[in-house]
Structures are given as structure tokens and as C-alpha cells.
Coordinates of C-alpha atoms and ligand atoms in Angstrom, one line a residue:
M392 CA 26.0 4.7 -11.6
P393 CA 25.8 8.3 -10.4
K394 CA 26.8 9.3 -6.9
L395 CA 24.8 11.3 -4.4
E396 CA 26.4 14.5 -5.7
S397 CA 24.9 14.1 -9.1
L398 CA 21.3 13.5 -8.1
A399 CA 19.3 15.8 -10.4
F400 CA 16.6 17.6 -8.3
D401 CA 13.6 19.0 -10.0
N402 CA 11.2 19.7 -7.0
S403 CA 8.1 20.4 -9.1
F404 CA 5.8 20.3 -6.1
A405 CA 7.9 22.9 -4.2
R406 CA 7.7 25.2 -7.3
L407 CA 3.9 25.4 -7.0
P408 CA 2.6 28.4 -5.1
E409 CA 3.0 28.3 -1.4
A410 CA -0.7 27.6 -0.8
Y411 CA 0.1 23.9 -1.1
Y412 CA 2.8 23.5 1.5
S413 CA 5.0 25.1 4.1
R414 CA 8.8 25.2 3.8
V415 CA 10.2 23.4 6.8
C416 CA 13.4 21.6 7.5
P417 CA 13.6 18.2 9.2
T418 CA 14.6 18.2 12.9
P419 CA 17.8 16.3 13.4
V420 CA 18.1 13.1 15.4
P421 CA 21.1 11.9 17.3
D422 CA 23.4 9.2 16.0
P423 CA 21.4 7.8 13.2
Y424 CA 22.0 4.2 12.0
L425 CA 20.8 2.3 9.0
V426 CA 18.3 -0.5 9.8
C427 CA 17.5 -1.7 6.3
Y428 CA 17.4 -0.5 2.8
S429 CA 15.9 -1.5 -0.6
P430 CA 18.5 -1.9 -3.3
E431 CA 15.6 -1.9 -5.9
A432 CA 14.3 1.4 -4.6
L433 CA 17.8 2.9 -4.5
A434 CA 18.1 2.0 -8.2
L435 CA 15.1 4.1 -9.0
L436 CA 17.3 7.1 -8.1
D437 CA 20.1 5.6 -10.2
L438 CA 22.2 5.3 -7.1
D439 CA 24.7 2.5 -6.7
A440 CA 24.4 0.3 -3.6
S441 CA 27.9 1.5 -2.4
E442 CA 26.3 5.0 -1.9
M443 CA 24.4 3.5 1.0
K444 CA 27.7 3.2 2.9
R445 CA 28.3 6.9 2.9
P446 CA 27.6 8.8 6.1
E447 CA 26.3 11.7 4.0
L448 CA 23.5 9.6 2.8
I449 CA 22.6 8.3 6.2
E450 CA 22.6 11.9 7.6
A451 CA 20.3 13.0 4.7
L452 CA 17.9 10.1 5.4
A453 CA 17.9 10.9 9.1
G454 CA 16.9 14.5 8.2
N455 CA 20.2 15.8 9.7
Q456 CA 21.5 17.3 6.5
L457 CA 19.9 18.4 3.3
L458 CA 21.7 17.4 0.1
P459 CA 22.4 20.1 -2.5
G460 CA 19.3 20.7 -4.6
M461 CA 16.8 19.6 -2.0
D462 CA 13.9 22.0 -1.2
A463 CA 12.1 20.7 1.9
V464 CA 8.4 21.2 2.3
A465 CA 5.5 19.7 4.3
A466 CA 2.3 19.4 2.2
L467 CA -1.1 20.8 3.2
Y468 CA -4.2 18.6 2.9
A469 CA -7.5 17.9 4.5
G470 CA -9.5 14.7 4.7
H471 CA -12.5 12.8 5.6
Q472 CA -11.5 10.7 8.6
F473 CA -13.9 7.9 9.5
G474 CA -16.6 9.8 7.7
H475 CA -16.0 13.1 9.3
F476 CA -14.4 16.0 7.5
V477 CA -11.2 17.5 9.1
P478 CA -10.5 20.8 7.5
Q479 CA -6.8 20.8 8.0
L480 CA -4.4 17.9 8.3
G481 CA -1.2 18.0 6.2
D482 CA 2.1 16.3 6.6
G483 CA 2.4 16.4 10.3
R484 CA 5.5 14.3 10.4
A485 CA 6.4 13.7 6.8
I486 CA 8.7 16.1 4.9
L487 CA 9.2 16.1 1.2
L488 CA 12.8 16.7 0.5
G489 CA 12.6 17.0 -3.3
E490 CA 12.0 15.2 -6.5
V491 CA 14.8 13.4 -8.4
K492 CA 14.7 13.0 -12.1
N493 CA 16.3 9.7 -13.0
A494 CA 18.0 8.7 -16.2
A495 CA 14.8 7.2 -17.5
D496 CA 13.2 10.6 -17.0
Q497 CA 11.0 9.4 -14.2
G498 CA 10.4 11.9 -11.3
W499 CA 10.7 10.3 -7.9
E500 CA 9.7 12.4 -4.9
I501 CA 11.8 11.7 -1.8
Q502 CA 9.9 12.0 1.5
L503 CA 11.0 11.4 5.1
K504 CA 8.3 10.1 7.4
G505 CA 9.0 10.8 11.0
A506 CA 11.3 13.9 10.3
G507 CA 10.0 16.1 13.1
R508 CA 7.3 18.7 13.7
T509 CA 5.8 20.7 10.9
P510 CA 3.1 23.5 10.8
Y511 CA 0.6 20.6 10.4
S512 CA 1.7 18.5 13.4
R513 CA -1.2 19.7 15.5
G514 CA -0.6 18.0 18.9
G515 CA 1.8 15.4 17.5
D516 CA 5.5 15.1 18.0
G517 CA 6.3 14.7 14.3
R518 CA 8.0 11.4 14.9
A519 CA 7.5 7.8 13.9
V520 CA 8.6 4.8 16.0
L521 CA 10.9 2.0 14.8
R522 CA 8.0 -0.5 15.1
S523 CA 5.7 1.3 12.6
S524 CA 8.6 2.2 10.4
I525 CA 9.6 -1.4 10.0
R526 CA 6.0 -2.3 9.1
E527 CA 5.7 0.5 6.5
F528 CA 9.1 -0.3 5.0
L529 CA 8.5 -4.0 4.7
C530 CA 4.9 -3.7 3.4
S531 CA 5.7 -1.1 0.8
E532 CA 8.4 -3.2 -0.8
A533 CA 6.4 -6.4 -0.4
M534 CA 3.4 -4.8 -2.1
H535 CA 5.5 -3.7 -5.0
A536 CA 6.9 -7.2 -5.4
L537 CA 3.3 -8.5 -5.4
G538 CA 2.7 -6.2 -8.4
I539 CA 0.4 -3.8 -6.4
P540 CA 0.7 -0.1 -7.0
T541 CA 2.3 1.5 -3.9
T542 CA 4.6 4.2 -2.6
R543 CA 8.1 2.7 -2.3
A544 CA 10.4 2.6 0.7
L545 CA 14.1 3.3 0.3
A546 CA 15.4 2.8 3.8
I547 CA 14.8 2.9 7.5
V548 CA 17.1 4.9 9.6
G549 CA 16.8 4.6 13.4
S550 CA 18.0 6.8 16.3
D551 CA 18.0 6.2 20.0
R552 CA 16.0 9.4 20.5
P553 CA 13.1 8.4 22.7
V554 CA 9.6 8.7 21.4
Y555 CA 6.6 8.4 23.7
R556 CA 3.6 6.3 22.7
E557 CA 1.8 3.9 25.1
D558 CA 5.4 3.1 26.2
Q559 CA 8.7 4.7 25.5
E560 CA 10.0 3.7 22.2
T561 CA 12.7 4.9 19.8
A562 CA 12.5 7.1 16.7
A563 CA 13.0 6.0 13.1
L564 CA 12.5 7.5 9.7
V565 CA 11.3 5.8 6.6
T566 CA 12.4 7.3 3.3
R567 CA 9.4 7.0 1.0
L568 CA 9.5 7.4 -2.8
A569 CA 6.6 8.1 -5.1
P570 CA 5.9 9.9 -8.4
S571 CA 3.6 12.0 -6.3
F572 CA 2.2 12.1 -2.7
V573 CA -0.9 14.2 -3.7
R574 CA -4.0 12.8 -2.1
F575 CA -7.7 13.2 -2.5
G576 CA -7.4 15.4 0.6
S577 CA -4.9 17.7 -1.2
F578 CA -7.9 18.9 -3.2
E579 CA -10.5 18.8 -0.5
V580 CA -8.7 21.3 1.7
F581 CA -9.4 24.1 -0.9
Y582 CA -13.0 23.0 -1.7
Y583 CA -14.0 23.5 1.9
R584 CA -12.3 26.9 2.0
N585 CA -14.2 27.8 -1.1
Q586 CA -11.0 28.4 -3.1
I587 CA -11.5 27.3 -6.6
E588 CA -8.3 28.4 -8.3
P589 CA -6.0 26.3 -6.1
I590 CA -8.1 23.3 -7.0
R591 CA -7.7 24.1 -10.7
Q592 CA -4.0 24.6 -10.4
L593 CA -3.4 21.4 -8.5
A594 CA -5.5 19.5 -11.1
D595 CA -3.5 21.1 -13.9
Y596 CA -0.2 20.1 -12.1
V597 CA -1.2 16.5 -11.6
I598 CA -2.6 16.2 -15.2
A599 CA 0.5 17.7 -16.7
R600 CA 2.8 15.4 -14.8
H601 CA 0.9 12.2 -14.6
Y602 CA -1.8 12.3 -17.3
P603 CA -0.2 14.4 -20.0
E604 CA -2.2 12.6 -22.7
L605 CA -5.3 14.4 -21.3
L606 CA -3.8 17.8 -22.1
A607 CA -4.9 17.5 -25.7
L608 CA -8.6 17.3 -24.7
A609 CA -10.8 20.3 -24.8
D610 CA -11.9 19.6 -21.3
S611 CA -9.4 17.4 -19.5
Y612 CA -10.9 17.6 -15.9
P613 CA -13.8 15.0 -16.3
E614 CA -11.3 12.6 -17.9
F615 CA -8.8 13.2 -15.1
L616 CA -11.5 12.2 -12.6
R617 CA -12.4 9.2 -14.6
Q618 CA -8.7 8.1 -14.6
V619 CA -8.5 8.5 -10.9
A620 CA -11.6 6.3 -10.5
R621 CA -10.0 3.8 -12.9
S622 CA -6.7 3.5 -11.0
T623 CA -8.6 3.4 -7.7
A624 CA -10.7 0.5 -9.0
E625 CA -7.6 -1.3 -10.1
L626 CA -5.9 -0.7 -6.8
I627 CA -8.8 -2.0 -4.7
A628 CA -9.2 -5.0 -6.9
H629 CA -5.5 -5.8 -6.2
W630 CA -6.1 -5.4 -2.4
Q631 CA -9.2 -7.6 -2.4
A632 CA -7.5 -10.3 -4.5
V633 CA -4.4 -10.5 -2.4
G634 CA -6.3 -10.2 0.9
F635 CA -4.8 -6.8 2.0
S636 CA -6.7 -4.6 4.4
H637 CA -5.5 -1.0 4.6
G638 CA -7.0 -0.1 7.9
V639 CA -7.4 3.6 7.5
M640 CA -9.1 4.5 4.2
N641 CA -9.6 8.1 5.0
T642 CA -9.6 10.4 2.0
D643 CA -6.2 11.9 3.1
N644 CA -4.7 8.4 2.7
M645 CA -6.1 8.0 -0.9
S646 CA -3.5 8.6 -3.5
I647 CA -4.5 10.6 -6.6
L648 CA -2.4 8.1 -8.6
G649 CA -4.1 5.0 -7.1
L650 CA -1.1 4.0 -5.1
T651 CA -1.3 2.2 -1.7
L652 CA -0.4 5.1 0.6
D653 CA 0.2 5.6 4.4
Y654 CA 0.8 2.2 5.9
G655 CA -0.6 2.2 9.4
P656 CA -2.5 -0.6 11.0
F657 CA -2.7 -2.6 7.7
G658 CA -3.0 -6.4 7.7
F659 CA -3.1 -9.3 5.3
L660 CA -5.8 -11.9 5.8
D661 CA -4.7 -15.2 7.4
A662 CA -7.9 -17.2 7.6
F663 CA -10.3 -15.9 5.1
D664 CA -12.6 -13.5 7.0
P665 CA -14.6 -11.0 4.9
G666 CA -15.3 -8.9 8.0
Y667 CA -11.7 -8.7 9.1
V668 CA -10.9 -5.4 10.8
C669 CA -7.1 -4.9 11.1
N670 CA -7.2 -1.6 13.0
H671 CA -7.8 -2.2 16.7
S672 CA -9.1 1.4 17.0
D673 CA -11.8 0.8 14.2
T674 CA -14.4 -0.4 16.6
G675 CA -17.3 0.1 14.2
G676 CA -15.5 -1.8 11.4
R677 CA -15.9 1.0 9.0
Y678 CA -12.7 -0.1 7.2
A679 CA -13.4 -3.9 7.4
F680 CA -11.8 -5.9 4.6
D681 CA -15.1 -6.4 2.7
Q682 CA -16.0 -2.7 3.0
Q683 CA -13.0 -1.5 1.1
P684 CA -14.5 -1.5 -2.4
D685 CA -17.5 0.6 -1.1
V686 CA -15.3 2.9 1.0
A687 CA -13.2 3.7 -2.1
A688 CA -16.4 4.5 -4.0
W689 CA -17.5 6.8 -1.2
N690 CA -14.1 8.5 -1.1
L691 CA -14.4 9.0 -4.9
T692 CA -17.7 10.8 -4.4
K693 CA -15.9 13.2 -2.0
L694 CA -13.2 13.8 -4.6
A695 CA -15.8 14.3 -7.3
Q696 CA -17.6 16.8 -5.2
T697 CA -14.4 18.7 -4.7
L698 CA -13.8 18.8 -8.4
V699 CA -17.3 20.0 -9.3
P700 CA -16.1 23.6 -9.5
L701 CA -14.1 22.5 -12.5
M702 CA -16.9 20.7 -14.3
S703 CA -20.7 20.1 -14.2
V704 CA -22.2 17.9 -11.5
E705 CA -23.4 15.6 -14.2
A706 CA -19.8 15.3 -15.7
A707 CA -18.4 14.6 -12.2
S708 CA -20.9 12.0 -11.3
Q709 CA -20.6 10.4 -14.8
A710 CA -16.8 10.3 -14.4
I711 CA -17.0 8.2 -11.2
S712 CA -20.1 6.2 -12.2
E713 CA -18.0 3.5 -13.9
Y714 CA -16.2 2.7 -10.7
P715 CA -18.4 -0.3 -9.6
Q716 CA -18.1 -2.0 -12.9
L717 CA -14.4 -1.2 -13.3
F718 CA -13.8 -2.6 -9.8
G719 CA -16.0 -5.7 -10.5
R720 CA -14.3 -6.5 -13.7
A721 CA -10.8 -5.9 -12.4
Y722 CA -11.5 -8.1 -9.3
L723 CA -13.0 -10.9 -11.4
E724 CA -10.0 -10.9 -13.7
R725 CA -7.6 -11.2 -10.8
M726 CA -9.6 -13.9 -9.1
A727 CA -10.1 -15.8 -12.3
A728 CA -6.4 -15.8 -12.9
K729 CA -5.8 -17.0 -9.3
F730 CA -8.1 -19.9 -9.9
G731 CA -6.7 -20.6 -13.3
L732 CA -9.9 -20.0 -15.2
P733 CA -11.1 -17.5 -17.7
P734 CA -13.1 -14.6 -16.3
G735 CA -16.9 -15.1 -16.7
S736 CA -20.0 -15.7 -14.7
E737 CA -19.4 -19.4 -14.1
T738 CA -15.9 -18.6 -12.8
A739 CA -17.4 -15.9 -10.6
T740 CA -19.8 -18.3 -9.0
L741 CA -17.1 -20.9 -8.4
V742 CA -14.8 -18.2 -6.8
M743 CA -17.6 -16.8 -4.6
D744 CA -18.6 -20.3 -3.5
A745 CA -14.9 -21.1 -2.7
L746 CA -14.6 -17.9 -0.6
Q747 CA -17.7 -18.8 1.3
L748 CA -16.3 -22.2 2.1
L749 CA -13.0 -20.7 3.1
A750 CA -14.8 -18.3 5.5
Q751 CA -17.0 -21.1 6.9
N752 CA -14.0 -23.4 7.5
H753 CA -11.6 -20.7 8.7
V754 CA -9.2 -21.7 5.9
D755 CA -6.0 -19.6 5.3
Y756 CA -6.6 -17.6 2.2
T757 CA -3.0 -17.5 0.9
I758 CA -2.2 -21.1 1.7
F759 CA -5.5 -22.3 0.0
L760 CA -4.7 -20.5 -3.2
R761 CA -1.1 -21.6 -3.3
R762 CA -2.1 -25.3 -2.8
L763 CA -4.9 -24.9 -5.4
C764 CA -2.1 -24.4 -8.0
N765 CA -1.3 -28.1 -7.7
F766 CA -4.9 -29.2 -8.3
D767 CA -5.1 -32.3 -10.6
S768 CA -8.1 -31.8 -12.8
G769 CA -8.3 -35.6 -13.6
E770 CA -8.1 -36.9 -10.1
N771 CA -9.3 -36.1 -6.7
A772 CA -8.2 -32.9 -5.1
P773 CA -4.8 -33.2 -3.5
N774 CA -5.1 -34.1 0.2
T775 CA -3.0 -31.1 1.2
L776 CA -5.8 -28.9 -0.1
R777 CA -8.7 -31.0 1.2
D778 CA -7.1 -31.2 4.7
L779 CA -7.5 -27.5 5.1
F780 CA -11.3 -28.0 5.4
L781 CA -13.3 -29.2 8.3
D782 CA -16.4 -29.8 6.1
R783 CA -14.8 -32.2 3.6
A784 CA -18.0 -33.1 1.9
A785 CA -18.7 -29.5 1.0
F786 CA -15.2 -29.1 -0.2
D787 CA -15.4 -32.3 -2.3
A788 CA -18.6 -31.0 -3.9
W789 CA -16.9 -27.7 -4.8
A790 CA -13.7 -29.5 -6.0
A791 CA -15.8 -31.7 -8.3
R792 CA -17.3 -28.5 -9.9
Y793 CA -13.9 -26.9 -10.1
A794 CA -12.4 -30.0 -11.8
A795 CA -15.3 -30.1 -14.3
A796 CA -14.7 -26.4 -15.1
L797 CA -11.0 -27.0 -15.7
R798 CA -11.7 -30.0 -17.9
Q799 CA -14.3 -28.0 -19.9
Q800 CA -11.6 -25.4 -20.6
G801 CA -9.2 -28.1 -21.7
S802 CA -6.9 -26.7 -19.0
V803 CA -3.4 -28.4 -18.9
D804 CA -2.4 -29.0 -15.3
T805 CA 1.3 -28.2 -15.6
E806 CA 0.7 -25.0 -17.5
R807 CA -2.1 -23.8 -15.3
A808 CA 0.0 -24.5 -12.2
A809 CA 2.9 -22.5 -13.5
A810 CA 0.6 -19.6 -14.4
M811 CA -1.2 -19.7 -11.1
R812 CA 2.0 -19.7 -9.1
R813 CA 2.8 -16.4 -10.7
V814 CA -0.3 -14.8 -9.3
N815 CA -0.8 -16.7 -6.0
P816 CA 2.0 -15.6 -3.7
K817 CA 3.6 -18.1 -1.3
Y818 CA 4.9 -15.4 1.0
I819 CA 3.0 -12.4 2.4
L820 CA 3.8 -10.0 5.2
R821 CA 1.8 -11.7 7.9
N822 CA 1.4 -9.8 11.1
H823 CA 3.3 -12.3 13.2
L824 CA 6.3 -12.2 10.8
A825 CA 6.5 -8.5 11.1
E826 CA 6.1 -8.8 14.8
I827 CA 9.1 -11.2 15.2
A828 CA 11.3 -8.8 13.1
I829 CA 10.2 -5.8 15.2
R830 CA 10.9 -7.5 18.5
R831 CA 14.4 -8.5 17.4
A832 CA 15.1 -5.0 16.2
A833 CA 13.6 -3.1 19.1
D834 CA 14.7 -5.4 21.9
D835 CA 18.1 -6.7 20.7
R836 CA 19.2 -4.2 18.0
D837 CA 19.2 -7.2 15.7
Y838 CA 18.1 -6.1 12.2
S839 CA 18.8 -9.4 10.5
E840 CA 15.2 -10.5 10.6
V841 CA 14.0 -7.2 9.0
N842 CA 16.6 -7.7 6.3
R843 CA 15.7 -11.4 5.8
L844 CA 12.0 -10.6 5.5
H845 CA 12.7 -7.8 3.1
A846 CA 14.7 -10.2 0.9
L847 CA 12.1 -13.0 1.2
L848 CA 9.2 -10.8 0.3
A849 CA 11.0 -9.3 -2.7
R850 CA 10.3 -12.7 -4.3
P851 CA 6.8 -13.7 -3.0
F852 CA 5.9 -16.0 -5.9
D853 CA 9.1 -18.1 -5.7
E854 CA 9.2 -21.3 -3.6
Q855 CA 12.3 -20.4 -1.6
P856 CA 12.2 -23.8 0.2
E857 CA 14.7 -22.7 2.9
Y858 CA 12.0 -20.3 4.1
E859 CA 9.0 -22.8 4.2
A860 CA 8.2 -21.8 7.8
Y861 CA 7.5 -18.3 6.7
A862 CA 4.6 -19.5 4.5
A863 CA 2.9 -21.3 7.4
E864 CA -0.3 -20.2 9.2
P865 CA 0.2 -17.8 12.2
P866 CA 1.1 -19.4 15.5
D867 CA -1.4 -19.1 18.4
W868 CA 0.3 -16.1 20.0
A869 CA -0.3 -14.1 16.9
R870 CA -4.0 -13.8 17.8
K871 CA -3.0 -11.3 20.6
I872 CA -1.2 -8.9 18.2
E873 CA -3.1 -5.6 18.1
V874 CA -2.3 -2.9 15.6
S875 CA -3.8 0.5 15.9
C876 CA -3.2 4.0 14.6
S877 CA -0.6 4.6 17.2
S878 CA 2.7 4.8 15.3
Ligands
AMP179 P1 -2.2 8.9 9.5 O1 -3.2 8.3 10.3 O2 -0.8 8.4 9.8 O3 -2.5 8.9 8.1 O4 -2.1 10.4 10.0 C1 -3.2 11.3 10.0 C2 -2.7 12.7 10.3 O5 -2.1 12.8 11.5 C3 -1.7 13.2 9.3 O6 -1.9 14.6 9.1 C4 -0.4 13.0 10.0 O7 0.6 13.8 9.5 C5 -0.8 13.3 11.4 N1 0.1 12.6 12.3 C6 0.1 11.3 12.6 N2 1.1 11.0 13.6 C7 1.7 12.2 13.9 C8 2.7 12.5 14.7 N3 3.4 11.7 15.5 N4 3.1 13.8 14.8 C9 2.5 14.8 14.0 N5 1.5 14.5 13.1 C10 1.1 13.2 13.1
MG180 MG1 -2.1 9.6 6.5

């Protein structure tokens, strides 16, 4: 395994013209310490776990020292925030250190979030607090383990440097990895400045690196947009199927690669509630759970509009027109697998009726699906499942239809159960679990719970009986947890 010294930096983004970023160095923090790291993410850089013990690496991940070959920049972007266009945003607290090419010839950009002020910080301090860094780190790696496209998180490094939010907190940096951090907003910024060439060059850059198969086409831009619509549809289908609510689906938080990006006030559903709004600041519910598919469609229209200078209006609208069907199909496929049935209109009806029952009975989404894995198609539904419902008669009627559908398919219980357990996680990052880990870390400097959660959520589909309590419904006090954009 290579050492830090042999990391091969490529830095393709920093080789683009300066229109796309500002060169800026991270601002050092005093006495950085490692809170948690992801061995899996470290392996993406071909680094051995022993490298994590080296002070040079901790200093680099604290933004105190650049490694040879790094070329630090903050990216420029704009974005539609809660429906309103903001002409200039940009990495206000994130700094891209460089891009590493690993042995498998994959490029991984290394970005520090919370690395100090940049030319795009506006009024902000360029910092991130330990609390939000723990949430982003844990959720990025948990999403990956769930099979959901996401930016990765390599490590959290903390410092006692004070950071002022509602209260005084302390600083932390999350090291994020992604093939690219380019967002819809990276294109939008030039459209609203009436600068066409930078849009074209950025599209060429993204196509060459991430959609090289399109280079052979006479006109690759419409197909590029179609691919973005496709990967976005896949991503949102994943979110809806697992019960993930992003919280701030502004166009500056939409990845051009269809990755989950910028973890702020996200939340996983506990009880199934289609109108769930995880962001305490989102008083209008713009980004409610059940709005996400439509919001993504709206965001795609903003991207399409931005790319119109590269193609005709018809080609642009045609390219994103498939999104609703693509999303619908991807969502039905995921839900059908979660219910152990083939995708089709009958399954769709059964699934929708189940979701309605879950909502009416305030049933925990994840627990319901996990218990559904044990459904016996020849007998009555297991009591552990039935007990989740207040309206037993309504549940029994649904269960009878479900059993009939399974029998009609000739579904074999043991086989179906095994397959369903691979798509219905037992463990998700519930808010209260993150909260407990954050309190221990922030109040007692005890990072064991962060590490425990990270390890637990790396295997979300495994039983892990010693952690049964982590699969339970949230305790009453969890109702009071409020997450907002403040981070
Ligand atoms: P977010 O809601 O985290 O996606 O951030 C929206 C915009 O605000 C981005 O341009 C961020 O870089 C910027 N931002 C958020 N927090 C800070 C901060 N503490 N300092 C500087 N910029 C920030
Ligand atoms: Mg953001």
C-alpha cells in the first residue's frame, strides 16, 4: 500500500481556467485531533490504515499543511435557494485540495469542509462545527453502505478553536471525497452572467471525465443532460425508497453526477410521514419528503435552461422530459424489491396502499419493512408485524392481499426473506442515534459512539444482534431534536 508521499495528484479541476475557482489555502486550526475515519474511504486513495497514525496526515486533514502535489482551490457556483436565484455562492467553507488518481485509475477529489474563509464566504466564518461534521461524516458513509450514490467522507478532524453559532461550539473539518463536486449551480453561475463559453468548457470537462462514451457523438450535450436526468432520477428513487430526506435541495446542492451532496439538516423517516420536513428552517415545507421527486424535476429544468446555449430549447426539454418516467420506474423497482414482488401495476397498488396504512397508523418505515421480510405467505402475518398497527383490521385486509400476491408468484418464503433483507436495512442513521454520538463527543470528548455508529452503519443489512437497540424506534426525547441549516 502506498504511503502519503506517493499519492499521485492530478488536480484536473484546478487546471481549468481560473473562471471556475479561486486559489486559496486552508486557514490552520490549533491542535487538531482525529475524531473518526473511514478505512473504506481511505482505501479509495490506496492508503494503508497505518497512514492515519501519521501526524502529517492529521495536519493535512486539518488544513494546516498541504501535501506535495496539492493545489488548493475554492470552487465558484451559484444556485436557486428555496426557489430564488442567488447569483454567487461558491465554496464558502470548503476547499478542494486536489484530485488523487488511485491504482484503479479512478480520480478522487479531496475536499476539506470547514477549512476557513474563501472569497465566497460572504458573511460566514468558513468553519463547520463538530456537531454537523459528525452528522455529515456518519451519513455519507452510511448512505454508501446502503448502496446510495453519495460523496464519501474520509475523516473528521476536530480542534478546540471556538466557533460561534447559536452557542459557542468547536470547529471540525470533514474530509470529503468525490469523483467531482461540480453542481448544477456550477453551470448556472455563468448562464446568469451571460457567459456561454465557460458553460461549454465546463460541460466538456465533465463529459470528458465522467461521460467519455458521449465524446463519440456528433452532439454530446443533449445526451449529457439526459444522463444527468437519469442519474438524478436514480438518486431520488433511492432516497424515497430508503426514507431519506435531504432537507436543502437547492440547485447548488445538486451533484452533476447524481450523488447525495452537502449533508445539512437531513433526516431519515422514523414513522412513515410523507409530509416530513427535516429542516427546522423550512417553514413552508418546500423540501418535504414527498416533494423531493418534483423538486429534483424543477432543479433539472433550471439546469436545462442553463445548458440551452449549447443546444436547442427542444433538445434540452426533450432531454429532461424522461425524468418522471425514469424516476417512477426506478422507484417502483426499488419498492417492489423491498416488498419481495416483481415490479408491476399490482405491486404498485399494494405498495401504495401499504404506505398509506403506515402513514395512518404512524408505523416506523424501516422497522415495518424489516419485519415484512419474515412474512409467511401461507399463514397469518407475524404478530410482530401486525402489532405495529393500531387498525389491525385494515392491516389484516392488506396482509391477505399481500399473501395472495406472494402465493400467485410462487414466492418461496426463505428465499424471498433473504433477498428482502439485502434491500431493507435494519440500521439507519436515525436522528437520535446521531444526537447521542454528538453529545458524547461534544460534551465528554468521547468519540467511541461516533466510531461505533460508523462501524454499525457500514453493515446496515446485517442483523448485528449485539446492537439490537440501535434498530429500535426513537425514544420520546427525540421528538425535541431540531436540525436546521445552522452548521
Ligand atoms: P449549504 O447550505 O451548506 O449548502 O451552504 C450554502 C452556501 O453558504 C454555500 O455557498 C456555503 O459555502 C455557504 N456557507 C455555509 N456555511 C458557511 C460558513 N460557515 N462560512 C462560509 N460560508 C458558508
Ligand atoms: Mg451547499
